[in-house]
mmCIF file of N, CA and C in Angstrom:
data_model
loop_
_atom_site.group_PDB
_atom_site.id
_atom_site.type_symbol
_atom_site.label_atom_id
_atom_site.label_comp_id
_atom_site.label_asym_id
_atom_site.label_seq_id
_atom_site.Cartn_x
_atom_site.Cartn_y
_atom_site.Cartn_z
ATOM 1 N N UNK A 2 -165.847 -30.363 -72.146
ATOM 2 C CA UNK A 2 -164.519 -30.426 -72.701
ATOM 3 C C UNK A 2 -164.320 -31.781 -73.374
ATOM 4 N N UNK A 3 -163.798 -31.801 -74.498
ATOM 5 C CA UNK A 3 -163.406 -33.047 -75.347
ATOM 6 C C UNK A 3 -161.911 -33.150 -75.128
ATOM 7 N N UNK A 4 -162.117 -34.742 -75.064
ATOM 8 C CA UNK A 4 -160.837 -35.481 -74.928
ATOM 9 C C UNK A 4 -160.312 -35.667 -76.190
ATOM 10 N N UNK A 5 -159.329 -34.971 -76.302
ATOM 11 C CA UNK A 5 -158.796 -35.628 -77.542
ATOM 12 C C UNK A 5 -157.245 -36.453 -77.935
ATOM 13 N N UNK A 6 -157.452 -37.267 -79.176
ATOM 14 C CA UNK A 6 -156.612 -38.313 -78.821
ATOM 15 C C UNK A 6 -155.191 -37.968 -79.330
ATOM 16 N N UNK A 7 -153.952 -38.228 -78.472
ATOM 17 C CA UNK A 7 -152.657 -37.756 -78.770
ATOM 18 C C UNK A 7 -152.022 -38.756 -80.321
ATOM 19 N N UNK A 8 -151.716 -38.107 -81.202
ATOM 20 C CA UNK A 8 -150.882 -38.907 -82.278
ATOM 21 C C UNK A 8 -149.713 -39.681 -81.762
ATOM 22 N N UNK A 9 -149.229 -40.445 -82.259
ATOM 23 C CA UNK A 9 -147.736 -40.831 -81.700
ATOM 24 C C UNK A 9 -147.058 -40.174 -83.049
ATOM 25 N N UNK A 10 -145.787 -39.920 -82.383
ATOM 26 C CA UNK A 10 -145.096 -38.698 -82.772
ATOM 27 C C UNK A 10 -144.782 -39.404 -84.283
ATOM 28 N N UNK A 11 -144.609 -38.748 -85.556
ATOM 29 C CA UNK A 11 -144.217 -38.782 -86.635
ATOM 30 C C UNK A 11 -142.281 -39.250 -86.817
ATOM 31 N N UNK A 12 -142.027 -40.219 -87.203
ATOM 32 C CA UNK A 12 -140.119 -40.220 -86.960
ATOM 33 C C UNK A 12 -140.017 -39.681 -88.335
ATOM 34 N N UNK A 13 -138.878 -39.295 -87.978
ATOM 35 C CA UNK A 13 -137.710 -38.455 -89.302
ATOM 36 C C UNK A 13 -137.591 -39.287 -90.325
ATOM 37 N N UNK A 14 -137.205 -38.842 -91.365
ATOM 38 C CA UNK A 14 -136.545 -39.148 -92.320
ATOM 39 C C UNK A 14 -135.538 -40.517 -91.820
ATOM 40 N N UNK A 15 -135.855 -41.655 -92.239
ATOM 41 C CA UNK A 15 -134.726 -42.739 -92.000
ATOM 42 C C UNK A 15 -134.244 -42.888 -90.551
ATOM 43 N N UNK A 16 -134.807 -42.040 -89.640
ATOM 44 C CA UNK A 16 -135.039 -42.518 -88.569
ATOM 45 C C UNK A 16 -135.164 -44.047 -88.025
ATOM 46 N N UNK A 17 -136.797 -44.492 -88.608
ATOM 47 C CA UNK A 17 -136.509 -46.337 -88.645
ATOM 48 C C UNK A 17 -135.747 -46.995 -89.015
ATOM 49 N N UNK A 18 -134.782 -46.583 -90.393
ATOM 50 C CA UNK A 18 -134.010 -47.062 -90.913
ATOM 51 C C UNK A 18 -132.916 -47.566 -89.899
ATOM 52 N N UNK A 19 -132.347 -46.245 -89.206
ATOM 53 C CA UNK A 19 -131.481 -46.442 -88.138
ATOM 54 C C UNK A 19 -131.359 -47.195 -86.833
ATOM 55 N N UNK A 20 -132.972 -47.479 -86.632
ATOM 56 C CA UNK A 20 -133.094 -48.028 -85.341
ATOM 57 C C UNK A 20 -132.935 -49.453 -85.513
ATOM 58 N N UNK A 21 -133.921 -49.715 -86.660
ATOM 59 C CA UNK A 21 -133.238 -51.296 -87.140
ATOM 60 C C UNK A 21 -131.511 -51.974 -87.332
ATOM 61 N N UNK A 22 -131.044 -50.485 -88.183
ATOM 62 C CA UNK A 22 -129.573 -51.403 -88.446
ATOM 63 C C UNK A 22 -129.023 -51.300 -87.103
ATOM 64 N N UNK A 23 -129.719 -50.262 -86.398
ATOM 65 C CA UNK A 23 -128.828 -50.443 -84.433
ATOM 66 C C UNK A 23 -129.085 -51.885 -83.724
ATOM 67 N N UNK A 24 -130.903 -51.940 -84.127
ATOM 68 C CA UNK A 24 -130.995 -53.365 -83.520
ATOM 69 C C UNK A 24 -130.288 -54.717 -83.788
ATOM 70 N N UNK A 25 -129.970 -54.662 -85.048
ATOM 71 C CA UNK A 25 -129.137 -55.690 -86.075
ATOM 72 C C UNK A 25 -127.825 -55.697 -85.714
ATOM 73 N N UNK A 26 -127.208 -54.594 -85.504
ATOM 74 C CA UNK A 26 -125.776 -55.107 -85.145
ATOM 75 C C UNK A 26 -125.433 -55.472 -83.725
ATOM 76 N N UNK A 27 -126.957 -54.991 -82.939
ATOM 77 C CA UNK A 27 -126.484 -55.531 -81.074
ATOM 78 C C UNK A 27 -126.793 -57.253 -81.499
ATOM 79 N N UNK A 28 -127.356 -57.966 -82.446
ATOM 80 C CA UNK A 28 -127.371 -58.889 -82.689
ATOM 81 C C UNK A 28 -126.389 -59.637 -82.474
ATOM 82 N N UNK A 29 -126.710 -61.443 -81.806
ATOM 83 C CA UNK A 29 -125.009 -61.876 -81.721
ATOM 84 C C UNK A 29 -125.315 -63.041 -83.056
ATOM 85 N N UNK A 30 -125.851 -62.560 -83.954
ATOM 86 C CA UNK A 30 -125.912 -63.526 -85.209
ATOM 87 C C UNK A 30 -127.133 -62.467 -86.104
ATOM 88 N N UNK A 31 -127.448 -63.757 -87.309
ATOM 89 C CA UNK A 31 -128.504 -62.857 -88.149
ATOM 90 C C UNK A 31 -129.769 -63.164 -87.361
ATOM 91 N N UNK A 32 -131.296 -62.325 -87.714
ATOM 92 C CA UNK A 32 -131.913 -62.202 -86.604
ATOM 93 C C UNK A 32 -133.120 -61.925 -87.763
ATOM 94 N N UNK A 33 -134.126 -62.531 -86.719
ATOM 95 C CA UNK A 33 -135.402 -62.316 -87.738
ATOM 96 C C UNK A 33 -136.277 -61.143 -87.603
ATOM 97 N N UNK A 34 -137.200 -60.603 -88.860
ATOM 98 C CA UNK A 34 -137.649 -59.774 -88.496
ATOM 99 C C UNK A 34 -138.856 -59.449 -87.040
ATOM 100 N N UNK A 35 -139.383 -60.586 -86.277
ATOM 101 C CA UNK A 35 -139.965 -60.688 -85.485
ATOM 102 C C UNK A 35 -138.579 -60.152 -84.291
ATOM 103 N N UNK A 36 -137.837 -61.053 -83.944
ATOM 104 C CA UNK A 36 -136.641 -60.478 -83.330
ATOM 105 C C UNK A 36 -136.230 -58.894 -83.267
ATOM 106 N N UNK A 37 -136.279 -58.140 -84.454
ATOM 107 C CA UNK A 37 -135.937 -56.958 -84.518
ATOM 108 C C UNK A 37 -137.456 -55.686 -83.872
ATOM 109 N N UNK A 38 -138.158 -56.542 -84.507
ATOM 110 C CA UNK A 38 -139.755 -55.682 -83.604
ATOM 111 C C UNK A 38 -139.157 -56.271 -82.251
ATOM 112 N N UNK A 39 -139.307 -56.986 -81.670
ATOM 113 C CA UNK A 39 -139.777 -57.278 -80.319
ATOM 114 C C UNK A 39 -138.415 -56.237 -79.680
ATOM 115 N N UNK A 40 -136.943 -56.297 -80.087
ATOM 116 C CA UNK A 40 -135.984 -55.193 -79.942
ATOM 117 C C UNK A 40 -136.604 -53.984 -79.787
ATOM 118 N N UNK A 41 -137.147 -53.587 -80.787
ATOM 119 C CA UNK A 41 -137.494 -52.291 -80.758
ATOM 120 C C UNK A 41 -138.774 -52.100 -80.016
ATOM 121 N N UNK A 42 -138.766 -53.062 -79.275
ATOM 122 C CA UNK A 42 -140.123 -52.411 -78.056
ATOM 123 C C UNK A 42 -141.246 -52.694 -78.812
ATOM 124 N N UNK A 43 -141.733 -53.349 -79.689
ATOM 125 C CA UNK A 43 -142.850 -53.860 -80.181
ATOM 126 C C UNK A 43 -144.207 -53.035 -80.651
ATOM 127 N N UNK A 44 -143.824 -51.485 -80.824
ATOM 128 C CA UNK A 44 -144.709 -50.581 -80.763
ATOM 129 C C UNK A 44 -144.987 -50.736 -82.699
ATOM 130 N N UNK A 45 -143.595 -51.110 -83.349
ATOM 131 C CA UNK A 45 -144.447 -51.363 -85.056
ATOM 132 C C UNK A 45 -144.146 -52.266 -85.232
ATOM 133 N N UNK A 46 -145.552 -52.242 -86.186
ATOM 134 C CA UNK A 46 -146.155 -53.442 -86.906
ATOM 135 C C UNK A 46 -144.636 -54.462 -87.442
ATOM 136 N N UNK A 47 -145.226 -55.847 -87.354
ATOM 137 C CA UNK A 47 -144.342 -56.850 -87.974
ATOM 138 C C UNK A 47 -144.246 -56.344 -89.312
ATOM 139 N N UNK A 48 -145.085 -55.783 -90.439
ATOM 140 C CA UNK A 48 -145.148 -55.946 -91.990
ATOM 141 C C UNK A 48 -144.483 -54.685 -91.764
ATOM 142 N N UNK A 49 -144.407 -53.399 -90.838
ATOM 143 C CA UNK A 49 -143.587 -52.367 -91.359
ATOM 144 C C UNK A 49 -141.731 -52.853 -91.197
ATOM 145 N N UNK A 50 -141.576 -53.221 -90.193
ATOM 146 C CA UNK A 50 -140.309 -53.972 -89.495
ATOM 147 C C UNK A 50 -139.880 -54.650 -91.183
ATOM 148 N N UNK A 51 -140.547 -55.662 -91.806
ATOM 149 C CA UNK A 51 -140.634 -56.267 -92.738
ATOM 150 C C UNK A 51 -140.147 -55.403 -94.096
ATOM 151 N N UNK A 52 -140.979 -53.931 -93.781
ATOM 152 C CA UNK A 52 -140.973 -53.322 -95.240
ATOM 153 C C UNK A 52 -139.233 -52.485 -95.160
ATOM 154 N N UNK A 53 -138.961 -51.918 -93.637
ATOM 155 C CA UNK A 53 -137.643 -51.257 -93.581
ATOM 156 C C UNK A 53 -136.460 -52.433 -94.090
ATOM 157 N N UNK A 54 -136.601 -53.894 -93.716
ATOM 158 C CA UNK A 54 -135.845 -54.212 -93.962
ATOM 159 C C UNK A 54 -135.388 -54.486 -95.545
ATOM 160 N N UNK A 55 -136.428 -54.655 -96.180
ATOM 161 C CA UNK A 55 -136.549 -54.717 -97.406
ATOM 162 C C UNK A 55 -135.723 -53.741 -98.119
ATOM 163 N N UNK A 56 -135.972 -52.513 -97.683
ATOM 164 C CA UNK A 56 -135.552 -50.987 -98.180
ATOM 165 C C UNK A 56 -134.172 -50.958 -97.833
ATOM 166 N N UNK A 57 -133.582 -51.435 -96.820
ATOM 167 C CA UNK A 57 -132.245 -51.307 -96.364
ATOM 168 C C UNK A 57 -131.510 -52.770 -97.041
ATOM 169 N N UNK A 58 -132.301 -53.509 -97.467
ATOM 170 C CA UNK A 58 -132.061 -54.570 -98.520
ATOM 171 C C UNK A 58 -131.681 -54.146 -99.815
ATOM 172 N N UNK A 59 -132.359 -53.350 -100.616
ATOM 173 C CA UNK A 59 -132.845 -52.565 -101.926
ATOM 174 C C UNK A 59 -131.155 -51.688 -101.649
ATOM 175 N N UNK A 60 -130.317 -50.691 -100.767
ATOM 176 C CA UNK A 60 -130.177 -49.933 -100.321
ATOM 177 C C UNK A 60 -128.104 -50.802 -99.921
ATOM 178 N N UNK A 61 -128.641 -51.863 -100.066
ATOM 179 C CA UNK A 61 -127.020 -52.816 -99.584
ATOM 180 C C UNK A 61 -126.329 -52.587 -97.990
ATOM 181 N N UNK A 62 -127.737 -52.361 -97.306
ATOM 182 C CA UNK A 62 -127.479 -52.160 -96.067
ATOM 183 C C UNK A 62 -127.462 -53.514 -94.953
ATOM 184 N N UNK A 63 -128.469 -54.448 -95.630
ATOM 185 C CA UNK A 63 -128.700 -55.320 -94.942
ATOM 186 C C UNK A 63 -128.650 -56.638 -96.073
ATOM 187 N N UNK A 64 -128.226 -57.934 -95.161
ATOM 188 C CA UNK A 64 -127.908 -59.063 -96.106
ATOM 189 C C UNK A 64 -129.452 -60.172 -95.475
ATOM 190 N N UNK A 65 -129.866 -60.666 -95.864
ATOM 191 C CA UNK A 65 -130.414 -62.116 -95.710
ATOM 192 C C UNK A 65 -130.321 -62.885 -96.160
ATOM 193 N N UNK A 66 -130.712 -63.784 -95.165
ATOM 194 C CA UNK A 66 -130.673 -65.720 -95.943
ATOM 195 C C UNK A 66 -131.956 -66.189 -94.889
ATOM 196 N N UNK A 67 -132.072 -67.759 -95.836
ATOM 197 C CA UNK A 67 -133.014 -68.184 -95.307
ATOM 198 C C UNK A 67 -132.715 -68.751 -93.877
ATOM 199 N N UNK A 68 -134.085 -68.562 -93.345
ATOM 200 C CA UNK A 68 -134.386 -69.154 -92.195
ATOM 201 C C UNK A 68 -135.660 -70.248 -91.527
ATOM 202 N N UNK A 69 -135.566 -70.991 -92.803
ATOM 203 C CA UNK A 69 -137.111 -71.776 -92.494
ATOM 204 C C UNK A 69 -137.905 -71.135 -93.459
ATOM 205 N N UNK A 70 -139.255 -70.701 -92.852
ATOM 206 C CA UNK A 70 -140.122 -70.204 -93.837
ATOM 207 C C UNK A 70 -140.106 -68.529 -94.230
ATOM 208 N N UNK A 71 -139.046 -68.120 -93.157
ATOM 209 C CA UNK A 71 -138.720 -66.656 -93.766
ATOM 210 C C UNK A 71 -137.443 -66.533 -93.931
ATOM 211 N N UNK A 72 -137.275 -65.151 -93.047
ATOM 212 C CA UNK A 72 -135.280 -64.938 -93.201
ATOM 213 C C UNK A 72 -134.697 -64.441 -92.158
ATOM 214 N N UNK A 73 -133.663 -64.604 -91.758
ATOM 215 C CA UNK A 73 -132.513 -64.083 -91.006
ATOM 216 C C UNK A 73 -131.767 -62.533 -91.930
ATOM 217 N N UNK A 74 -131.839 -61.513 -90.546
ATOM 218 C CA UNK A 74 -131.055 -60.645 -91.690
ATOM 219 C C UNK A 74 -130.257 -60.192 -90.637
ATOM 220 N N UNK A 75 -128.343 -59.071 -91.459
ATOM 221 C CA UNK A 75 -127.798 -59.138 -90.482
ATOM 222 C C UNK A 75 -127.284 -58.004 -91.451
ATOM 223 N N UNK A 76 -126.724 -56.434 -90.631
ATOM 224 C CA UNK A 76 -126.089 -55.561 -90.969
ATOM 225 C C UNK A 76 -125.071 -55.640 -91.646
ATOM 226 N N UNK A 77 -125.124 -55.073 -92.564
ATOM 227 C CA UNK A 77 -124.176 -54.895 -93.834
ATOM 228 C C UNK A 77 -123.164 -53.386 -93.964
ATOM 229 N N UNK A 78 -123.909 -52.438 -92.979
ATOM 230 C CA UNK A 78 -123.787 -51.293 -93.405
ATOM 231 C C UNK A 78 -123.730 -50.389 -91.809
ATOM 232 N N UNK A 79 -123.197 -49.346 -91.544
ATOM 233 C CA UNK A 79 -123.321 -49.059 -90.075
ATOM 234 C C UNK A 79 -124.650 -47.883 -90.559
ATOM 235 N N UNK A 80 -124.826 -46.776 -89.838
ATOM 236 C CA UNK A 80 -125.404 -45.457 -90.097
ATOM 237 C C UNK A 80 -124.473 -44.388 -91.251
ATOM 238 N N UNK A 81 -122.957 -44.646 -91.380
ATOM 239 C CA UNK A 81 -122.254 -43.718 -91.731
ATOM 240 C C UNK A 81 -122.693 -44.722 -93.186
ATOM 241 N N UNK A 82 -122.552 -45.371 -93.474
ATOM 242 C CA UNK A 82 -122.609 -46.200 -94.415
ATOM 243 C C UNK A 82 -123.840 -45.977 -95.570
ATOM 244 N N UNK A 83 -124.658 -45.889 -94.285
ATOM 245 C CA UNK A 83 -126.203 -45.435 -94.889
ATOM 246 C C UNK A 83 -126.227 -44.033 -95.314
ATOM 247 N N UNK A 84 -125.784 -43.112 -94.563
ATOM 248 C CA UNK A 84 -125.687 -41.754 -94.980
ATOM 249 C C UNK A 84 -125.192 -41.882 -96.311
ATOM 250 N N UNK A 85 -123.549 -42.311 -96.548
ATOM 251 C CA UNK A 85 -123.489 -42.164 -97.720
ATOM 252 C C UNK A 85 -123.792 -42.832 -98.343
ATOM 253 N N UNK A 86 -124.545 -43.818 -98.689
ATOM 254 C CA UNK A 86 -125.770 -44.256 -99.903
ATOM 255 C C UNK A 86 -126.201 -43.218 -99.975
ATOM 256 N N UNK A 87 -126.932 -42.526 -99.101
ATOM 257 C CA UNK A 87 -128.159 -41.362 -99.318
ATOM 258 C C UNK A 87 -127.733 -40.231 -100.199
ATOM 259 N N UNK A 88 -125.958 -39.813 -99.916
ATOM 260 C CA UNK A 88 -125.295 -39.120 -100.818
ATOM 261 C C UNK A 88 -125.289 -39.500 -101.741
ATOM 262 N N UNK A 89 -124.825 -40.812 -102.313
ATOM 263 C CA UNK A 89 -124.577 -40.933 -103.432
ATOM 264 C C UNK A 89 -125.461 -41.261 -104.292
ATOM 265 N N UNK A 90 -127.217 -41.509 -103.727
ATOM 266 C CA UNK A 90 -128.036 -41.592 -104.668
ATOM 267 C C UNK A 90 -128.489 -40.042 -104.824
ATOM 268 N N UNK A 91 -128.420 -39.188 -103.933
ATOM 269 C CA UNK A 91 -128.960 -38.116 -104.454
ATOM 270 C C UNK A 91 -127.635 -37.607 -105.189
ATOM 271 N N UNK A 92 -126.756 -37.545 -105.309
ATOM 272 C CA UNK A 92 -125.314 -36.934 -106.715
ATOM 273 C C UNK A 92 -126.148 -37.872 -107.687
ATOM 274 N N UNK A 93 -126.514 -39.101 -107.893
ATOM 275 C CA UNK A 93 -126.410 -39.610 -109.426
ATOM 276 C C UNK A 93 -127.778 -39.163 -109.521
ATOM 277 N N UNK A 94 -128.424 -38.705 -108.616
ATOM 278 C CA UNK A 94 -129.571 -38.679 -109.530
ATOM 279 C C UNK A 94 -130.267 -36.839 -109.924
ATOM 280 N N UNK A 95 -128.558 -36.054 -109.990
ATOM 281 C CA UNK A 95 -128.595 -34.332 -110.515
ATOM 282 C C UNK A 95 -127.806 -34.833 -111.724
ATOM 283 N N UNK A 96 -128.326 -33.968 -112.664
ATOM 284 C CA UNK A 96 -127.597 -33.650 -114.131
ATOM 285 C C UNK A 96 -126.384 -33.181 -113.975
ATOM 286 N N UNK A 97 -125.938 -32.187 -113.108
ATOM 287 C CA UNK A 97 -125.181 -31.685 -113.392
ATOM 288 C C UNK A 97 -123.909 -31.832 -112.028
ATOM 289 N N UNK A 98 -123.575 -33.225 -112.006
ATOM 290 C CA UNK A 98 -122.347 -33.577 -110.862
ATOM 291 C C UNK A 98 -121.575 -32.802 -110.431
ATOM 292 N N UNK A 99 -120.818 -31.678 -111.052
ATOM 293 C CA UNK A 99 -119.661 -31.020 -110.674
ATOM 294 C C UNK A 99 -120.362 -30.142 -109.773
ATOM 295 N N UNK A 100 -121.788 -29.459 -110.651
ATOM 296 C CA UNK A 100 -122.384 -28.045 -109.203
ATOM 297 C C UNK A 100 -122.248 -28.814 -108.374
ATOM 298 N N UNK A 101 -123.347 -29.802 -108.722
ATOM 299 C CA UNK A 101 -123.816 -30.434 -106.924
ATOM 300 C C UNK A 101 -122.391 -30.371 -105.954
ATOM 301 N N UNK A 102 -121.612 -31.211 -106.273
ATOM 302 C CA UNK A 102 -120.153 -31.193 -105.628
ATOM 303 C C UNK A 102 -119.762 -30.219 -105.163
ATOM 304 N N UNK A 103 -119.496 -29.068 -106.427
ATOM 305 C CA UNK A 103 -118.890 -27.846 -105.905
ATOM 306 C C UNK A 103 -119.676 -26.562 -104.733
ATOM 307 N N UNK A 104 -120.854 -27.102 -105.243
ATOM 308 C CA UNK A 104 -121.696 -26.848 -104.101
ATOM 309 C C UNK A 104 -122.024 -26.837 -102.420
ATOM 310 N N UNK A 105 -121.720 -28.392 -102.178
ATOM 311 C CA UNK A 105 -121.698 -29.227 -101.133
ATOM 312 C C UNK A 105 -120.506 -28.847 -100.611
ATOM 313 N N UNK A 106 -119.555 -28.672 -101.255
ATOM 314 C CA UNK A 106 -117.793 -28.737 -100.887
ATOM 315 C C UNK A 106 -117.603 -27.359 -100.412
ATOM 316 N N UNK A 107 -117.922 -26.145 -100.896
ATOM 317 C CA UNK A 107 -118.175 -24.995 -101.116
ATOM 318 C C UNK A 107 -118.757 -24.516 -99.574
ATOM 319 N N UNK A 108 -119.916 -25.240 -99.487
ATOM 320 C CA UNK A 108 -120.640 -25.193 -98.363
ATOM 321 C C UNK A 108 -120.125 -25.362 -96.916
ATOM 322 N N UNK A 109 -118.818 -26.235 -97.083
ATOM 323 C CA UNK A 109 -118.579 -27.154 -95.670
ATOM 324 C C UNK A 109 -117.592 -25.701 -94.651
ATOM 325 N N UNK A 110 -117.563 -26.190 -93.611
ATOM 326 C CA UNK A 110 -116.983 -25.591 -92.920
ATOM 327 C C UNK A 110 -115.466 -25.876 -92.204
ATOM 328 N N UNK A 111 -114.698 -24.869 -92.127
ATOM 329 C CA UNK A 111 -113.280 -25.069 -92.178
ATOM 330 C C UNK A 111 -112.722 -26.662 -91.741
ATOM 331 N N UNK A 112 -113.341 -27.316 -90.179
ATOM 332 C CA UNK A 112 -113.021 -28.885 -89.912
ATOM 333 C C UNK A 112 -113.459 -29.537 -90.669
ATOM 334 N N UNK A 113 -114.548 -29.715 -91.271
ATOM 335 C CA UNK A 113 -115.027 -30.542 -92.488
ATOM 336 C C UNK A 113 -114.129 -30.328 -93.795
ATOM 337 N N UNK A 114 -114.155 -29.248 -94.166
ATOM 338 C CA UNK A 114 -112.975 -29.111 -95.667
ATOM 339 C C UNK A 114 -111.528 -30.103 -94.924
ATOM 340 N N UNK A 115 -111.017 -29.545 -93.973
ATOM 341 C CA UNK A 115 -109.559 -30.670 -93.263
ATOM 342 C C UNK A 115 -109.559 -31.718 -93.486
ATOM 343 N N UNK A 116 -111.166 -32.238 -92.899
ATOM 344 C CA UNK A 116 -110.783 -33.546 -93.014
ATOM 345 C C UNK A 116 -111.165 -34.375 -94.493
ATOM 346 N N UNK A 117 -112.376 -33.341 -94.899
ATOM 347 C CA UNK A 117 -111.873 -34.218 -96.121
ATOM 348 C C UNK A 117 -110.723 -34.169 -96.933
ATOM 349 N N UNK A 118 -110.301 -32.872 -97.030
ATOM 350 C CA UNK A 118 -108.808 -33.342 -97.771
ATOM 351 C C UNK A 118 -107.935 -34.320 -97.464
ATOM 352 N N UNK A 119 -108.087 -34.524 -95.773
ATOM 353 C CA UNK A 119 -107.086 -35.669 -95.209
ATOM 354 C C UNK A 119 -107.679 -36.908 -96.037
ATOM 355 N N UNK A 120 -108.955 -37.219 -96.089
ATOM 356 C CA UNK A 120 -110.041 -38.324 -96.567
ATOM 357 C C UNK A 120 -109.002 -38.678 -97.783
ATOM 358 N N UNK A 121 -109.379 -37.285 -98.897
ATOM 359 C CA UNK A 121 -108.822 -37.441 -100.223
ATOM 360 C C UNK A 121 -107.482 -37.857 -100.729
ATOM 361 N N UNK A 122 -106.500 -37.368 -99.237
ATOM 362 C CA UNK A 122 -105.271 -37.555 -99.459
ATOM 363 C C UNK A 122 -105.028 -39.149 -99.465
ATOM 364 N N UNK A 123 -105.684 -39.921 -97.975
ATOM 365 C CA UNK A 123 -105.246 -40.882 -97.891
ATOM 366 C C UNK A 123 -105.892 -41.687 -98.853
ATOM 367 N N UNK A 124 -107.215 -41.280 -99.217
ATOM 368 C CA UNK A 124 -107.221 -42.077 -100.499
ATOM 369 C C UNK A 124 -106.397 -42.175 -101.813
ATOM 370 N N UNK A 125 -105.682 -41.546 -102.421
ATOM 371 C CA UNK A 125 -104.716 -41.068 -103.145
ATOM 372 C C UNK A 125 -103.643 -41.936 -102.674
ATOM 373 N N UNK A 126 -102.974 -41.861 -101.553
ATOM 374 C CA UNK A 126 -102.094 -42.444 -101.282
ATOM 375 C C UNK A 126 -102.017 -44.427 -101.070
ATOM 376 N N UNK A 127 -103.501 -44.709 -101.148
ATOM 377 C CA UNK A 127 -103.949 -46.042 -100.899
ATOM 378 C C UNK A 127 -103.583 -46.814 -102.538
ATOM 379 N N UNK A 128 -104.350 -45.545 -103.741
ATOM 380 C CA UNK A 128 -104.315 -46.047 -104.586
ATOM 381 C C UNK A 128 -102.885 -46.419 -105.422
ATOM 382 N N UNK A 129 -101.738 -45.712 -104.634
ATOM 383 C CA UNK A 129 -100.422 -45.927 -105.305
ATOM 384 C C UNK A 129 -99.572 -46.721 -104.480
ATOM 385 N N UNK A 130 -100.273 -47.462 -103.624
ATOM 386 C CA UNK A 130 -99.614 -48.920 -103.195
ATOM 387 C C UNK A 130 -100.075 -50.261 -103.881
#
């Protein structure tokens, strides 16, 4: 019988993304990327830790400044925040805005349509103060 060797499990879609900006905001200041691996249990690499933050950089999720010879970085953005980036780069990047919309909107289900209208209302009402 052969032993064979277990993968470590594949994460989701932006999965890492999330675990970082979680680690970043238990932060009690900005925090380096070594800081954020050793948070996350030290199982990835420093240069991947390195590359998410970058992406959530690219993304206006995360801010840095210097810190010596690297950087301090510190949440900009929660998860809800990030989601909708993710919305709003995938709307600009269909030809045709209104389907997509009417689509998505079309799609939702009765508590979701509520509240976004409540969403829409109070936005409406923000803009005429």
């Amino acid at each position: 019988m052969t032993e064979q060797r277990q993968r470590p499990r594949r994460r989701g879609q932006g999965e890492l993304e999330a675990l970082v900006l979680s680690a970043l905001r238990e932060a009690d200041g900005p925090a380096t990327a070594g800081w954020v691996q050793e948070r996350l249990g030290g199982d990835l690499a420093y240069t991947t830790v390195i590359t998410i933050l970058t992406r959530l950089l690219a993304k206006g999720a995360v801010t840095r400044e210097r810190a010596g010879r690297s950087f301090a970085w510190t949440s900009a953005s929660d998860q809800a925040g990030l989601a909708a980036h993710k919305m709003r780069r995938v709307l600009e990047s269909e030809g045709d805005r209104e389907a997509v919309l009417a689509s998505f909107v079309t799609g939702l289900g009765p508590d979701d349509e509520r509240l976004l209208r409540e969403l829409l209302g109070q936005s409406r009402n923000e803009g005429e103060d």
